[in-house]
Amino acid sequence: MLASEPQPFPWREAMAIGFGVLKLSSREFWSLTPRELAAAIEGLTGGTSAPMDRAAFDDLARRFPDKAQSEP
């Protein structure tokens, strides 16, 4: 399977959040690093972590079994 093509940075959306939601000045917005901007957006949206995959879920269930399932 081929890797997907890199997508251009979504500047329009980033500026809309930076100026419209965070109320940053132009100087403040353009002085942010991409990581700082991403952290600010994650703070607004509650994060962007990927859902737990099946292996991680199975490991969690093995380490912390439900009482009802672990009792004979």
Coordinates of N, CA, C and O in Angstrom, one line a residue:
M1 N 0.8 -1.2 0.0 CA 0.0 0.0 0.0 C 0.9 1.2 0.0 O 1.8 1.4 0.8
L2 N 0.6 2.2 -0.9 CA 1.4 3.4 -1.0 C 1.0 4.4 0.1 O -0.2 4.5 0.4
A3 N 1.9 5.1 0.6 CA 1.6 6.2 1.5 C 0.9 7.3 0.8 O 1.1 7.6 -0.3
S4 N 0.0 7.9 1.5 CA -0.8 9.0 0.9 C 0.1 10.2 0.7 O 1.1 10.4 1.4
E5 N -0.3 11.0 -0.2 CA 0.4 12.2 -0.5 C 0.3 13.2 0.6 O -0.8 13.3 1.3
P6 N 1.4 13.9 1.0 CA 1.3 14.9 2.0 C 0.3 16.0 1.6 O 0.2 16.4 0.5
Q7 N -0.5 16.4 2.6 CA -1.5 17.4 2.4 C -0.9 18.8 2.8 O -0.1 18.9 3.7
P8 N -1.3 19.8 2.0 CA -0.8 21.1 2.4 C -1.4 21.5 3.8 O -2.4 21.1 4.2
F9 N -0.6 22.4 4.5 CA -1.0 22.8 5.8 C -2.3 23.6 5.6 O -2.5 24.5 4.8
P10 N -3.3 23.4 6.5 CA -4.6 24.1 6.4 C -4.5 25.5 7.0 O -5.1 25.8 8.0
W11 N -3.9 26.4 6.3 CA -3.7 27.7 6.8 C -5.0 28.5 7.0 O -5.1 29.2 8.0
R12 N -5.9 28.3 6.1 CA -7.2 29.0 6.3 C -7.9 28.7 7.6 O -8.3 29.5 8.4
E13 N -7.9 27.3 7.9 CA -8.5 26.9 9.1 C -7.7 27.3 10.4 O -8.3 27.7 11.4
A14 N -6.4 27.2 10.3 CA -5.5 27.6 11.4 C -5.7 29.1 11.7 O -5.8 29.5 12.9
M15 N -5.8 30.0 10.6 CA -6.0 31.4 10.9 C -7.4 31.7 11.4 O -7.5 32.6 12.3
A16 N -8.4 30.9 10.9 CA -9.7 31.1 11.5 C -9.8 30.9 13.0 O -10.4 31.6 13.7
I17 N -9.1 29.8 13.4 CA -9.1 29.5 14.8 C -8.3 30.5 15.6 O -8.7 31.0 16.6
G18 N -7.1 30.8 15.0 CA -6.2 31.7 15.7 C -6.7 33.1 15.9 O -6.7 33.7 17.0
F19 N -7.3 33.7 14.8 CA -7.8 35.0 14.8 C -9.3 35.1 15.4 O -9.6 35.9 16.2
G20 N -10.1 34.2 14.9 CA -11.5 34.2 15.2 C -11.9 33.7 16.6 O -12.7 34.2 17.3
V21 N -11.2 32.5 17.0 CA -11.6 31.9 18.2 C -10.7 32.3 19.3 O -11.1 32.7 20.4
L22 N -9.4 32.2 19.1 CA -8.4 32.5 20.1 C -8.2 34.0 20.3 O -7.6 34.5 21.3
K23 N -8.6 34.8 19.3 CA -8.5 36.3 19.3 C -7.1 36.7 19.4 O -6.7 37.7 20.1
L24 N -6.2 36.0 18.7 CA -4.8 36.3 18.7 C -4.5 37.5 17.7 O -5.2 37.6 16.7
S25 N -3.6 38.3 18.0 CA -3.2 39.4 17.1 C -2.4 38.7 16.0 O -1.9 37.6 16.1
S26 N -2.2 39.4 14.9 CA -1.4 38.9 13.8 C 0.1 38.5 14.3 O 0.6 37.5 14.0
R27 N 0.6 39.4 15.1 CA 2.0 39.2 15.6 C 2.0 37.9 16.5 O 2.9 37.1 16.4
E28 N 1.0 37.7 17.4 CA 0.9 36.6 18.2 C 0.8 35.3 17.4 O 1.5 34.3 17.7
F29 N -0.1 35.3 16.4 CA -0.4 34.1 15.6 C 0.9 33.7 14.9 O 1.2 32.6 14.9
W30 N 1.5 34.6 14.2 CA 2.6 34.3 13.3 C 3.9 34.0 14.1 O 4.9 33.4 13.6
S31 N 3.9 34.3 15.4 CA 5.0 34.0 16.3 C 4.9 32.6 16.9 O 5.9 32.0 17.5
L32 N 3.7 31.9 16.8 CA 3.5 30.6 17.3 C 4.3 29.6 16.4 O 4.4 29.7 15.2
T33 N 4.8 28.5 17.1 CA 5.4 27.4 16.4 C 4.2 26.5 16.0 O 3.1 26.6 16.6
P34 N 4.4 25.7 15.0 CA 3.3 24.7 14.6 C 2.8 23.9 15.8 O 1.6 23.7 16.0
R35 N 3.8 23.5 16.7 CA 3.4 22.7 17.9 C 2.6 23.5 18.8 O 1.7 23.0 19.5
E36 N 2.9 24.8 19.0 CA 2.2 25.6 19.9 C 0.8 25.8 19.4 O -0.2 25.8 20.2
L37 N 0.6 26.1 18.1 CA -0.7 26.2 17.5 C -1.5 24.9 17.6 O -2.7 25.0 18.0
A38 N -0.9 23.8 17.4 CA -1.6 22.5 17.5 C -2.0 22.3 19.0 O -3.1 21.9 19.2
A39 N -1.2 22.7 19.9 CA -1.6 22.5 21.4 C -2.7 23.4 21.7 O -3.6 23.0 22.4
A40 N -2.7 24.7 21.2 CA -3.9 25.6 21.4 C -5.2 25.0 20.8 O -6.2 25.1 21.5
I41 N -5.1 24.5 19.6 CA -6.3 23.9 19.0 C -6.7 22.7 19.7 O -7.9 22.5 20.0
E42 N -5.8 21.8 20.2 CA -6.2 20.7 21.0 C -6.8 21.1 22.3 O -7.8 20.4 22.8
G43 N -6.4 22.2 22.9 CA -7.0 22.7 24.1 C -8.4 23.1 23.9 O -9.3 22.9 24.8
L44 N -8.7 23.6 22.7 CA -10.1 24.0 22.4 C -11.0 22.8 22.1 O -12.2 22.8 22.4
T45 N -10.4 21.9 21.4 CA -11.2 20.7 20.9 C -11.2 19.5 21.8 O -11.9 18.6 21.5
G46 N -10.4 19.5 22.8 CA -10.3 18.4 23.7 C -9.3 17.3 23.2 O -9.4 16.2 23.7
G47 N -8.5 17.7 22.3 CA -7.5 16.7 21.8 C -7.8 16.0 20.5 O -9.0 16.0 20.1
T48 N -6.9 15.4 19.9 CA -7.1 14.7 18.7 C -6.4 13.3 18.7 O -6.0 12.8 17.7
S49 N -6.4 12.7 19.9 CA -5.8 11.4 19.9 C -6.6 10.4 19.2 O -7.8 10.4 19.1
A50 N -5.9 9.4 18.6 CA -6.5 8.3 17.9 C -7.2 7.4 18.9 O -6.8 7.2 20.0
P51 N -8.3 6.7 18.4 CA -9.0 5.8 19.3 C -8.1 4.6 19.6 O -7.1 4.3 18.9
M52 N -8.3 4.0 20.7 CA -7.5 2.8 21.1 C -7.7 1.7 20.1 O -8.8 1.4 19.7
D53 N -6.6 1.1 19.7 CA -6.7 -0.1 18.8 C -7.0 -1.4 19.6 O -7.0 -1.4 20.8
R54 N -7.3 -2.4 18.8 CA -7.7 -3.7 19.5 C -6.7 -4.3 20.4 O -7.0 -4.8 21.5
A55 N -5.4 -4.2 20.0 CA -4.3 -4.8 20.8 C -4.2 -4.1 22.1 O -4.1 -4.7 23.2
A56 N -4.3 -2.7 22.1 CA -4.3 -1.9 23.3 C -5.5 -2.2 24.2 O -5.3 -2.4 25.4
F57 N -6.7 -2.4 23.6 CA -7.8 -2.7 24.4 C -7.7 -4.1 25.0 O -8.0 -4.3 26.2
D58 N -7.3 -5.1 24.3 CA -7.1 -6.4 24.8 C -6.1 -6.4 25.9 O -6.3 -7.1 27.0
D59 N -5.0 -5.7 25.8 CA -4.0 -5.6 26.9 C -4.6 -5.0 28.1 O -4.4 -5.5 29.3
L60 N -5.4 -3.9 28.0 CA -6.0 -3.2 29.1 C -7.1 -4.2 29.8 O -7.1 -4.3 31.0
A61 N -7.8 -4.9 29.0 CA -8.8 -5.8 29.5 C -8.1 -7.0 30.3 O -8.6 -7.4 31.3
R62 N -7.0 -7.4 29.8 CA -6.2 -8.5 30.5 C -5.7 -8.0 31.8 O -5.8 -8.7 32.8
R63 N -5.2 -6.8 31.8 CA -4.6 -6.2 33.0 C -5.6 -5.8 34.1 O -5.4 -5.9 35.3
F64 N -6.8 -5.4 33.6 CA -7.8 -4.9 34.5 C -9.2 -5.6 34.2 O -10.1 -4.9 33.6
P65 N -9.3 -6.9 34.5 CA -10.5 -7.6 34.1 C -11.7 -7.1 34.9 O -11.6 -6.6 36.0
D66 N -12.9 -7.2 34.3 CA -14.1 -6.9 35.0 C -14.3 -7.9 36.1 O -14.1 -9.1 35.9
K67 N -14.8 -7.4 37.3 CA -15.1 -8.3 38.4 C -16.1 -9.4 38.0 O -15.9 -10.6 38.3
A68 N -17.1 -9.0 37.3 CA -18.2 -10.0 37.0 C -17.6 -11.1 36.1 O -18.0 -12.2 36.2
Q69 N -16.7 -10.8 35.2 CA -16.1 -11.8 34.3 C -15.1 -12.6 35.0 O -14.8 -13.7 34.6
S70 N -14.4 -12.1 36.0 CA -13.3 -12.8 36.6 C -13.8 -13.7 37.8 O -13.0 -14.6 38.2
E71 N -15.0 -13.6 38.2 CA -15.5 -14.4 39.3 C -16.1 -15.7 38.7 O -16.8 -15.7 37.6
P72 N -15.9 -16.8 39.4 CA -16.5 -18.1 38.8 C -17.9 -18.2 38.9 O -18.7 -17.6 39.6

